[in-house]
Structure formats: structure tokens, C-alpha cells
Short mmCIF file of C-alpha atoms in Angstrom, two decimals:
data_model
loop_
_atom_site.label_atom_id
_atom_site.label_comp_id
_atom_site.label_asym_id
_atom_site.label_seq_id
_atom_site.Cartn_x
_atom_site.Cartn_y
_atom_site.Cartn_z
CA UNK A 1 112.72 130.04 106.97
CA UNK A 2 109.43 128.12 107.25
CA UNK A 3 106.35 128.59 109.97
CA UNK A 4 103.87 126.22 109.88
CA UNK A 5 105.15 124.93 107.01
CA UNK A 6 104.46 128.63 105.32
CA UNK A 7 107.84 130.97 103.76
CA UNK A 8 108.30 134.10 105.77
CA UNK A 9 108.97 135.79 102.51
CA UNK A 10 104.74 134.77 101.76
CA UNK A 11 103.77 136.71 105.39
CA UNK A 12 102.45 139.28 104.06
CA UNK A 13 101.06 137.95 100.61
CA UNK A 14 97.28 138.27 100.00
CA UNK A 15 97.33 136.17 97.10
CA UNK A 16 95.69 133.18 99.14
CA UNK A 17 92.97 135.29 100.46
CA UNK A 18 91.87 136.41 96.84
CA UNK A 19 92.59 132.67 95.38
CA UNK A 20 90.26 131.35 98.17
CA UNK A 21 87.64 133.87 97.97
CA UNK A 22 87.05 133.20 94.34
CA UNK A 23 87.37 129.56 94.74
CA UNK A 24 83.97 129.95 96.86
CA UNK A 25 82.57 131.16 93.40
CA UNK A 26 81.69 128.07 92.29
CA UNK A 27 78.64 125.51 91.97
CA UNK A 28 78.09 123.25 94.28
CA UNK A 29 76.44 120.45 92.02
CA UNK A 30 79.64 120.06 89.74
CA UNK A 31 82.60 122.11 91.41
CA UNK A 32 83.18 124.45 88.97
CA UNK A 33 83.45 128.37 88.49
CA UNK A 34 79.98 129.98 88.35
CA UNK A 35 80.26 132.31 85.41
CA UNK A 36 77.35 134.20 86.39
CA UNK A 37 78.84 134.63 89.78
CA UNK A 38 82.15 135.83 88.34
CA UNK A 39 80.36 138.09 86.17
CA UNK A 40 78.52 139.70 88.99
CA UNK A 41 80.62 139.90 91.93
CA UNK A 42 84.05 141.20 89.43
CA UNK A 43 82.71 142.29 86.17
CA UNK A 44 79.57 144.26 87.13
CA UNK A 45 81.23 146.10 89.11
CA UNK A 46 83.45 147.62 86.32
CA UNK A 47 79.90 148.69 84.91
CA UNK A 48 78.62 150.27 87.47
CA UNK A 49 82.67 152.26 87.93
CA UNK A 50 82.31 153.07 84.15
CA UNK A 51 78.80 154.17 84.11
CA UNK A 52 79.50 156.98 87.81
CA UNK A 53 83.19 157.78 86.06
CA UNK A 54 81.36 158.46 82.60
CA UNK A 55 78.85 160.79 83.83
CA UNK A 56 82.30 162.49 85.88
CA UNK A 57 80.93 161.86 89.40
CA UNK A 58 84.35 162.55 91.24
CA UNK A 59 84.47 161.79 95.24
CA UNK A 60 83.93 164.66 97.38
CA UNK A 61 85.90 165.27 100.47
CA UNK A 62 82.81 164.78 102.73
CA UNK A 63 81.88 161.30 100.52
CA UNK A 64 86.10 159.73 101.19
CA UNK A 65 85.27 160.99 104.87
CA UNK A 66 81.88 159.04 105.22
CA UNK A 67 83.21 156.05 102.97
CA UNK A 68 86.97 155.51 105.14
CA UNK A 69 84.76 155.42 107.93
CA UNK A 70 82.41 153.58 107.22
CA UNK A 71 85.05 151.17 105.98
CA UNK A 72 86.89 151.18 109.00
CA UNK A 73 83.65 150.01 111.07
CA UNK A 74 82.52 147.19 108.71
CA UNK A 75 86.33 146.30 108.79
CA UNK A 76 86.13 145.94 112.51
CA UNK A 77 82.98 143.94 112.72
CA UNK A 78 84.07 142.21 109.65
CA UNK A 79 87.35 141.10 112.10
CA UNK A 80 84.35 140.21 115.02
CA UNK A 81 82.79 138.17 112.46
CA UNK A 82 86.04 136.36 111.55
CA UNK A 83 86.78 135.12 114.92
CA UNK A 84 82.92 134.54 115.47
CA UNK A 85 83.28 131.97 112.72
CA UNK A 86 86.30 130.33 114.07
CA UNK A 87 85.11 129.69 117.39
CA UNK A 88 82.02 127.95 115.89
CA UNK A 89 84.62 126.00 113.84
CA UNK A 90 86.34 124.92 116.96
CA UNK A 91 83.54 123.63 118.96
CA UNK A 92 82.87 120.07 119.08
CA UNK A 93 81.28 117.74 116.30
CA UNK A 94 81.57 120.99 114.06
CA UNK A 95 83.44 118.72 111.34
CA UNK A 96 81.03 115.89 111.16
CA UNK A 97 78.87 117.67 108.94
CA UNK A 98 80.18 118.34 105.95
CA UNK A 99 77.86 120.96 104.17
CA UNK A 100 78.06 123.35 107.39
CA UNK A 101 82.19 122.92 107.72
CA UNK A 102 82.53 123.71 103.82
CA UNK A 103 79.90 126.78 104.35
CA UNK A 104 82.21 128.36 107.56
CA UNK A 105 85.33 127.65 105.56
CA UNK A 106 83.86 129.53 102.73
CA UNK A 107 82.50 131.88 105.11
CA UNK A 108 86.01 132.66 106.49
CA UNK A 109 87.44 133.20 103.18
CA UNK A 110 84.59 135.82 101.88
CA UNK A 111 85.16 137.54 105.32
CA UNK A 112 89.25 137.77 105.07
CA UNK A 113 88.34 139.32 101.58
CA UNK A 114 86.38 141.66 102.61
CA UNK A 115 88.62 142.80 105.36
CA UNK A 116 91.58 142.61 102.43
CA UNK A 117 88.86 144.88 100.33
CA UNK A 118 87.71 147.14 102.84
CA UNK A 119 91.93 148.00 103.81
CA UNK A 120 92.92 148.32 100.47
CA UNK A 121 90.09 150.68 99.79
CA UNK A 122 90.68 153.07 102.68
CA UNK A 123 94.67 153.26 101.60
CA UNK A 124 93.34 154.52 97.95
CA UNK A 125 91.05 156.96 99.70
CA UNK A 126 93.71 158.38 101.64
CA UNK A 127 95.84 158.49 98.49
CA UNK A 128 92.86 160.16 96.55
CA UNK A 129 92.30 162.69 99.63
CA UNK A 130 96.13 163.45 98.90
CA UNK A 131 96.36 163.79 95.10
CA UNK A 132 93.28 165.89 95.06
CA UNK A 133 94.32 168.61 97.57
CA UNK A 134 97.77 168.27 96.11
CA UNK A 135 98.65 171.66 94.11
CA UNK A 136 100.41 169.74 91.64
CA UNK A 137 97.05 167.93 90.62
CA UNK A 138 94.73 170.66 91.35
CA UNK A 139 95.94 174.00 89.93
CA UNK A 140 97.31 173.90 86.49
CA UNK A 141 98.80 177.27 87.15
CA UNK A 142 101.21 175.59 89.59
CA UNK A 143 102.47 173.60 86.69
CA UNK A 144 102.77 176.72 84.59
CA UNK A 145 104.86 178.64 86.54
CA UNK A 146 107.47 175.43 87.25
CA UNK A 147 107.60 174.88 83.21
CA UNK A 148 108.57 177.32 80.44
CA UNK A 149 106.57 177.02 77.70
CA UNK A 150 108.10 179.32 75.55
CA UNK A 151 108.97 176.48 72.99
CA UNK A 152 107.27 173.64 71.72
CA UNK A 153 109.33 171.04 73.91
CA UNK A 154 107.98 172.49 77.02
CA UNK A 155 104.23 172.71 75.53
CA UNK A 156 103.91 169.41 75.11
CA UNK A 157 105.60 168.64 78.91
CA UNK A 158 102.96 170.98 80.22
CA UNK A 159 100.03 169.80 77.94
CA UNK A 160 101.47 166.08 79.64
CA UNK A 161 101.31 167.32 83.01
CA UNK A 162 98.14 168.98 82.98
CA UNK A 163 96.63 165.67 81.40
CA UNK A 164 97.92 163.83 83.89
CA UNK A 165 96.84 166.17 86.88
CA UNK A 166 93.35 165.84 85.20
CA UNK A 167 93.34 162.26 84.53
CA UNK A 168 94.85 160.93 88.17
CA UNK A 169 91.77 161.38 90.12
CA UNK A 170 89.57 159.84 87.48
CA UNK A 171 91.64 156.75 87.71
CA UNK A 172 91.68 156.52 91.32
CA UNK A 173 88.10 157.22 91.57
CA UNK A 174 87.00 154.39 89.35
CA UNK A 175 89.41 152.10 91.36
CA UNK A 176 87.52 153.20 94.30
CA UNK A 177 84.08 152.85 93.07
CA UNK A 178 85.31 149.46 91.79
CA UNK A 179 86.26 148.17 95.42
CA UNK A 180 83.40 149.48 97.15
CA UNK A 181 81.34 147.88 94.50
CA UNK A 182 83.14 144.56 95.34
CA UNK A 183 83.26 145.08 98.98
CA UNK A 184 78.72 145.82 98.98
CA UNK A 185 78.69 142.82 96.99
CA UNK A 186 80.64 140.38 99.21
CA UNK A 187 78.82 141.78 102.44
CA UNK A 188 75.72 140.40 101.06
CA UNK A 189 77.40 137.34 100.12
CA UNK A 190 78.73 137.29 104.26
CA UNK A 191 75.49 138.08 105.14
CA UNK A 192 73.24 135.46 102.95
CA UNK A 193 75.61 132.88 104.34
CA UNK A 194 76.08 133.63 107.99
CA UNK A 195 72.21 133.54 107.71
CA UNK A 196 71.86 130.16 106.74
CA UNK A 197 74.17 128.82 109.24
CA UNK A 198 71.99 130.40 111.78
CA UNK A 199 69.04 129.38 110.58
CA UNK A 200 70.59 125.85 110.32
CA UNK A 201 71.91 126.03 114.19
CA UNK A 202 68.36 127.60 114.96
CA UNK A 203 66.53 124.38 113.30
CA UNK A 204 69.20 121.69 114.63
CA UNK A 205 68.23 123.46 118.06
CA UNK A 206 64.49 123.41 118.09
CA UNK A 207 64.28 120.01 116.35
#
């Protein structure tokens, strides 16, 4: 079943978003992928996850509190922004120039991405929040008393268990700091170009 010419079965894929977003990651003078902007905006970031999970700087319940709300704000505004952009896009003579209609398309595309970010992001928190109060990931002694280790078989389950109880949080933590990362990243990439279509409305305007 088609609408709009789209599969129902696609609803709900985000593939598009993320395909357009990095399509706007490219140079304007010959079209193609700016490596130093691929580099920044999805490989520094893995840097800058490595360098906070290396020195074992693990989210504190207060920090996932602060960041899923934060998150949830700049998601809303982030929603404000979208359909700020498509009303500007609707408004008369808002094709005929082509440099401003490829900016706002690019524009929309960095904002659904950050909205995609900034929901994906809160879900992990909440999952984080979860594993870390869970009993199973937080007190080995949990895991000691639901496994005989008598024998060697059930020493290496528990030394398994216990690995993974220590090594879940790290994981989801660096995913976390990865997104966020991403997500302070694109807003200044929202917010560089938002500003230079209002400076180019302002100057249109005055002149």
C-alpha cells in the first residue's frame, strides 16, 4: 500500500532523514562529500566518546536527568524550528532563488536529524538509567547467589556475567556521549545556517 507514492512498510524508517542529513555534508563548489566535514561532525565525536570513556567518566543519575531534559526542550524547539522553516518555504517567490531554497531544504534535513538524534538519545538514557539501577548490573553478589560456582563451568558463567554487568554501562555510555556529541555539533550547524538566512532576509529587507 502506497501514500504519496511512499510504502507503509517505510513509515517509520529514518533511513532518509540520516541519508539526507549527510548529503548536506558536502561542498558546494563541486558537489561532493566534504571529508573534513565527515570527519568532524561523525568521527570526532568517537574521539571525544573514547577519550571521557577512557578516563571511566560514567553518567551520573543527576547528569541522564539534566541531559533527557535538556534533550527533550531542544527537541521541542528543534520541532518549532522545523515548521518555522516550512512556512518560510511556503511563502511566495521562496523558490526563485535557488541558493536560499537549497539552504532551507538543507536546513530541514539537519533539523529532522537532530530531532531523530536528540529521541534516540533520550531512549538510551532511559535504558542506561535502567541497566544501572538494575541489581543484575550493579551488585555482583546478586549474580553470585543465582550461580553455583562450585565448579569450573559455573566460574567461568559468573566471571561472564560479572564482565558483562561491568562492561554494559561503559558501552551505553560511550553511545551516549557519541550522540550528544553529534547532536552539539549539528545545533551549531542549525544555528550557523538559520543565521544566514536571516541575515539574508534582513539584507533583502533593508536593501
Amino acid at each position: 500500500m502506497l501514500w504519496d507514492g511512499i510504502p507503509m512498510s517505510n513509515k517509520l524508517s529514518v533511513i532518509n532523514i540520516i541519508k539526507d542529513h549527510i548529503s548536506t555534508l558536502k561542498d558546494y563548489d563541486n558537489g561532493r562529500y566534504s571529508i573534513l566535514d565527515l570527519f568532524i561532525f561523525f568521527i570526532l565525536p568517537i574521539f571525544v566518546s573514547s577519550i571521557i570513556i577512557y578516563f571511566k567518566v560514567i553518567l551520573s543519575d543527576q547528569l541522564v536527568n539534566v541531559l533527557v531534559m535538556s534533550l527533550s526542550v531542544f527537541a521541542g524547539l528543534l520541532f518549532n524550528l522545523l515548521l518555522l522553516v516550512y512556512d518560510i518555504i511556503g511563502k511566495p517567490n521562496s523558490n526563485k532563488r535557488p541558493l536560499r531554497a537549497t539552504l532551507l531544504k538543507e536546513l530541514s534535513s539537519n533539523i529532522s536529524f537532530g530531532i531523530l538524534i536528540s529521541v534516540v538519545t533520550i531512549i538510551l538514557l532511559l535504558v542506561f538509567s535502567l541497566a544501572t539501577t538494575s541489581d543484575v548490573l550493579t551488585n555482583h553478589n546478586v549474580i553470585s547467589n543465582n550461580i553455583n560456582i562450585s565448579s569450573n563451568n559455573t566460574n567461568e558463567a559468573y566471571d561472564f556475567a560479572l564482565l558483562d554487568a561491568q562492561t554494559m554501562p561503559y558501552l551505553l555510555a560511550f553511545l551516549i556521549y557519541y550522540l550528544v556529541s553529534i547532536f552539539i555539533l549539528n545545533l551549531f550547524m542549525i544555528l550557523k545556517r538559520f543565521h544566514i538566512i536571516l541575515r539574508s532576509e534582513f539584507k533583502r529587507d533593508t536593501s
